[in-house]
Short mmCIF file of C-alpha atoms in Angstrom, two decimals:
data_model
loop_
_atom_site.label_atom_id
_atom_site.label_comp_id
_atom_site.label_asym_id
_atom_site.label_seq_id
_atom_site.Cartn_x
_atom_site.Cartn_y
_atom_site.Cartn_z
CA UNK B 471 -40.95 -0.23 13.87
CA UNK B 472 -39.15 1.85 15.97
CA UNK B 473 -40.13 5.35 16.40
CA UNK B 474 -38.16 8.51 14.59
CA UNK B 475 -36.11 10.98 16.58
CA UNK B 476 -36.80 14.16 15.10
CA UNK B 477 -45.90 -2.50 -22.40
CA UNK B 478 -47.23 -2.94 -25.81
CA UNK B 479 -48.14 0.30 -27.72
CA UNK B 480 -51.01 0.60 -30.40
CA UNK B 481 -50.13 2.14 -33.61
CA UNK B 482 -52.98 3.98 -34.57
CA UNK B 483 -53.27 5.23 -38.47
CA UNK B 484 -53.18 8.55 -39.01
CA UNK B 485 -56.00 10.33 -41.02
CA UNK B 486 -56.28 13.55 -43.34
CA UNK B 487 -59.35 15.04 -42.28
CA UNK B 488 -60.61 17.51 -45.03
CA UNK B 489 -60.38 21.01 -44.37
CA UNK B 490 -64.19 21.80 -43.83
CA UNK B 491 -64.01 19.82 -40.73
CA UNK B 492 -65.34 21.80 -37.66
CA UNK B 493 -64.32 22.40 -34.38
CA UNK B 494 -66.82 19.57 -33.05
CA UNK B 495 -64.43 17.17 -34.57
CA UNK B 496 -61.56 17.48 -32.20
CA UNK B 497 -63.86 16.22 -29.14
CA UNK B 498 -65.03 13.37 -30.67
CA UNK B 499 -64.24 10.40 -28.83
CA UNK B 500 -62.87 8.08 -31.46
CA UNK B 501 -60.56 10.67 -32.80
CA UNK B 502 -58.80 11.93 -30.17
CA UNK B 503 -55.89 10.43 -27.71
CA UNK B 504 -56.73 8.03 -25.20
CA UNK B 505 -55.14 7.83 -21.16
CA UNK B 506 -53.55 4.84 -19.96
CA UNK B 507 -54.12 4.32 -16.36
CA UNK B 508 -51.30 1.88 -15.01
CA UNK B 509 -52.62 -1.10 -13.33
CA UNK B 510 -52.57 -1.23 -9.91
CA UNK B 511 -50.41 -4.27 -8.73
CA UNK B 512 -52.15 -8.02 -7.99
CA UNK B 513 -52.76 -7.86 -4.03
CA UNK B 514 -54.88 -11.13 -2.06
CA UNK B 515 -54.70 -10.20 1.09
CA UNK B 516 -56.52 -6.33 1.37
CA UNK B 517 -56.03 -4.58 4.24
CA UNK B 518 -57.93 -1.21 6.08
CA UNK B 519 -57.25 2.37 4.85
CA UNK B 520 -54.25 4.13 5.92
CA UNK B 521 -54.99 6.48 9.24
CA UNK B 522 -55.65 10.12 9.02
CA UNK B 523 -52.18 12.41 8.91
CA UNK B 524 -51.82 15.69 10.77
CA UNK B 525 -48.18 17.20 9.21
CA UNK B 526 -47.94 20.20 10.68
CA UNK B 527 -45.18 21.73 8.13
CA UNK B 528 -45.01 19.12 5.81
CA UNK B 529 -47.08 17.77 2.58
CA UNK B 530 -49.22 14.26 3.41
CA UNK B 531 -48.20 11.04 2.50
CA UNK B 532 -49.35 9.57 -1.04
CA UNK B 533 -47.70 6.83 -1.48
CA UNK B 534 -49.09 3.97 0.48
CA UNK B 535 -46.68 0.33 0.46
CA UNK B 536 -49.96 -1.81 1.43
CA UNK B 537 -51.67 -1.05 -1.68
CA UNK B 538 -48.59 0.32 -3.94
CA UNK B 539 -46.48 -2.75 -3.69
CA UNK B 540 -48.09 -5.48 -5.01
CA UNK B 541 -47.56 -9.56 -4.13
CA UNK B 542 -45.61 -10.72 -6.45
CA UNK B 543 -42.77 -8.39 -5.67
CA UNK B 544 -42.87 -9.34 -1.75
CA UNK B 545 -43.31 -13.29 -3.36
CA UNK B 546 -39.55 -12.54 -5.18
CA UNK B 547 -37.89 -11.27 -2.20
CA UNK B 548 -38.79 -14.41 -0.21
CA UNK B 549 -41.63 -13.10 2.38
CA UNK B 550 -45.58 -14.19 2.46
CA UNK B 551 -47.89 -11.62 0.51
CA UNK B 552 -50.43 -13.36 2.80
CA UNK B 553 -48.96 -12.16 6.02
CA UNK B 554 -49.24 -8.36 4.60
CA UNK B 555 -50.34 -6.40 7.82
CA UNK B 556 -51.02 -2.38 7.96
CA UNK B 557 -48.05 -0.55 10.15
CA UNK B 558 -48.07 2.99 10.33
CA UNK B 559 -46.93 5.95 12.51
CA UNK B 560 -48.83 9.09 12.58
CA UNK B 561 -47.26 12.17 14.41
CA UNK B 562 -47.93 15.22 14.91
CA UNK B 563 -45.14 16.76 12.26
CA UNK B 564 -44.31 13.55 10.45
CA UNK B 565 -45.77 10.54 9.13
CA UNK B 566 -44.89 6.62 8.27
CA UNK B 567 -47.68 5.23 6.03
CA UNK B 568 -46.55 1.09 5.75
CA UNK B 569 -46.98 -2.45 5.67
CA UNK B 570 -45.04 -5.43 7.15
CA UNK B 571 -44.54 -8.59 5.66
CA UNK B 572 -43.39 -12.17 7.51
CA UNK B 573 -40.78 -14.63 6.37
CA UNK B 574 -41.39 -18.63 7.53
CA UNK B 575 -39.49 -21.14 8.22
CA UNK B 576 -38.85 -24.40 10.44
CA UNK B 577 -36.69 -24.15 13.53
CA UNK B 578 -36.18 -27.05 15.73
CA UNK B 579 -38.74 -29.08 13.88
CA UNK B 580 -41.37 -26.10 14.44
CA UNK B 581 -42.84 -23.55 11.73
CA UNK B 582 -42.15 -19.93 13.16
CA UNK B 583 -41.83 -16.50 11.83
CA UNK B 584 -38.09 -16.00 11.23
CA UNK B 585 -37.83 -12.75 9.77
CA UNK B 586 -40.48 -9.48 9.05
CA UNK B 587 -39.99 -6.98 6.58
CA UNK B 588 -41.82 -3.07 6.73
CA UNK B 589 -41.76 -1.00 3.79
CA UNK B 590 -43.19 2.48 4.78
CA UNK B 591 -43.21 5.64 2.77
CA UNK B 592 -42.64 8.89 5.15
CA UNK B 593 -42.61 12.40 4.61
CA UNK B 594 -39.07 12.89 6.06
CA UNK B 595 -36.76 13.33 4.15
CA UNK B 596 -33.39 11.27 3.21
CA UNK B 597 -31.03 13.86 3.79
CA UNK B 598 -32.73 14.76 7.36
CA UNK B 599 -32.05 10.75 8.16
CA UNK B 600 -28.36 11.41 6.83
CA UNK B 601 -28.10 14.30 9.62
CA UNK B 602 -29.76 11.47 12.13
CA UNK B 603 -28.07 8.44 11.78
CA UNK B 604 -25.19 9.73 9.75
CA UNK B 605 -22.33 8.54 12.59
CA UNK B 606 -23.72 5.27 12.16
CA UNK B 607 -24.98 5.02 9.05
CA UNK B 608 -23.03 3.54 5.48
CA UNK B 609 -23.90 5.18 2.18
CA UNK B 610 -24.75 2.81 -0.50
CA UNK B 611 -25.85 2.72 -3.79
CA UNK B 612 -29.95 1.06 -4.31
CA UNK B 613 -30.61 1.12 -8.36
CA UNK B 614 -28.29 4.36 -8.76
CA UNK B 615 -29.44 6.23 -5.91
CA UNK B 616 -28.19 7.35 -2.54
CA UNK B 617 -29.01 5.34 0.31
CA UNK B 618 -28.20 5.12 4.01
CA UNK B 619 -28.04 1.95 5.89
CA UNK B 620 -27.87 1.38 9.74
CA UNK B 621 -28.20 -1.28 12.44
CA UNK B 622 -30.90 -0.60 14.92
CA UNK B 623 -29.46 -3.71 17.92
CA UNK B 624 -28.43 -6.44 16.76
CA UNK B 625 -31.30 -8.00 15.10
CA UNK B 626 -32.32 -5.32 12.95
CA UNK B 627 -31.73 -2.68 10.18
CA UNK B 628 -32.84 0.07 8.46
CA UNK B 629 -32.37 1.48 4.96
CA UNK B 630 -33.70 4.84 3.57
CA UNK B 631 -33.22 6.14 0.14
CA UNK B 632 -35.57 8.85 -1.74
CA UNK B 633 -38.76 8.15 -1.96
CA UNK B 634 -42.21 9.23 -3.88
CA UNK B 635 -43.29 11.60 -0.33
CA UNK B 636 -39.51 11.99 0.61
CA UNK B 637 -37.91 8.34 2.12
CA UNK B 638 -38.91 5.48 1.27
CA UNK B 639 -37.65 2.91 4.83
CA UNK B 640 -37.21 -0.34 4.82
CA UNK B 641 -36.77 -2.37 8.03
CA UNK B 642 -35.56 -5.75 8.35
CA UNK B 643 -35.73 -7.93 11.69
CA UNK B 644 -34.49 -10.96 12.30
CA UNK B 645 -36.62 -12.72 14.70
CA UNK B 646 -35.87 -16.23 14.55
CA UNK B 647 -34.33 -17.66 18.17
CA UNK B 648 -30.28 -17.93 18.32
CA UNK B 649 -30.01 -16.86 14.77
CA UNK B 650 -26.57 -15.31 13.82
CA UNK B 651 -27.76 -13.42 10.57
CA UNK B 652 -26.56 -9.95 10.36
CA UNK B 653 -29.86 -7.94 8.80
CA UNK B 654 -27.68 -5.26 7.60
CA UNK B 655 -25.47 -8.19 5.16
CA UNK B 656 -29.25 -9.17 3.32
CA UNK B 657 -31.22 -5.23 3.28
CA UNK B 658 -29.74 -4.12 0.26
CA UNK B 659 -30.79 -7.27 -2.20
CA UNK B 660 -34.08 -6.62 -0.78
CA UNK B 661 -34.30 -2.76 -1.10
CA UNK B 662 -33.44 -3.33 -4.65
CA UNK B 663 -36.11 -4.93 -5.84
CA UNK B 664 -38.35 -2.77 -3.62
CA UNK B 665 -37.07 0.35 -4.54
CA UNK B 666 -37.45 -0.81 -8.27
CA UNK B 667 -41.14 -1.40 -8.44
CA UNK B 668 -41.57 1.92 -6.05
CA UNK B 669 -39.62 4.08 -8.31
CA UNK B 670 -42.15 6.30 -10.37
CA UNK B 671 -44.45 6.32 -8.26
#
């Protein structure tokens, strides 16, 4: 990555209790409300914790991709949840907490990586990459929201759009040999379904 510039719910009956109940009642266990805790997404391939952060003027990162997004949404976007690598970027005012992911496929008779996908969450923010990149940047729309896309040569691209720690960045590269594939024309089907299963978080 380059570096920055800068369910099914249970209907429970409901029960009268008599009036000479005591206060005891209210912390019994089978009487009062229960938590859900959401699952945390299906992941094979584990990888090492994310490095310590130093943010000098700016809240940590929470959100981390290599744990948070799980393999059955990198499966549907057409990369290999087994190729799921750490790739992070730890400054001294700003951090990049994210995972990369590789797409296969056969070239000349020869199995190769052809593409690679990183999904980092960062504590910048999307409207400080709008004041960046915004001479070369397009506005789109990912599931609603604001978004900024922009080349990076011409075998890569970047998209940022809010995130749960400020922007969440994708970065596509096409790394297959001779390839004419524009990144920039395939980031946005892919930031869709990323940003979907993100969102909430």
């Amino acid at each position: 990555m380059k570096l920055i510039r800068l369910g099914i719910a249970a209907t429970l009956p409901i029960v009268l209790l008599a009036s000479s109940c005591t206060s005891s009642d209210a912390g019994d266990p089978g009487s009062g409300s229960t938590t859900t805790t959401p699952a945390k997404p299906s992941i094979a391939v584990s990888v090492g914790p994310a490095p310590t952060q130093y943010n000098q003027g700016r809240k940590s990162v929470n959100f981390d991709p290599c744990v948070g997004v799980g393999d059955s949404v990198i499966a549907k976007i057409g990369f290999d949840p087994s190729s799921r690598k750490r790739m992070d970027q730890i400054h001294d005012d700003y951090s990049f907490i994210g995972c990369s992911f590789d797409q296969n496929g056969t070239v000349d008779g020869t199995t190769m990586t052809v593409r690679q996908l990183t999904i980092s969450s960062t504590n910048i923010t999307l409207d400080e990459f709008r004041k960046r990149d915004g001479t070369s940047s397009t506005v789109i729309q990912i599931n609603g929201q604001d978004a900024i896309v922009h080349p990076d040569g011409p075998v890569s691209c970047f998209l940022e759009t809010s995130g749960p720690d400020g922007a969440l960045d994708i970065q596509l590269s096409i790394v297959q040999p001779h390839s004419a594939e524009q990144p920039c024309g395939n980031i946005k089907d892919i930031a869709n379904v990323v940003q979907g299963a993100v969102s909430g978080k």
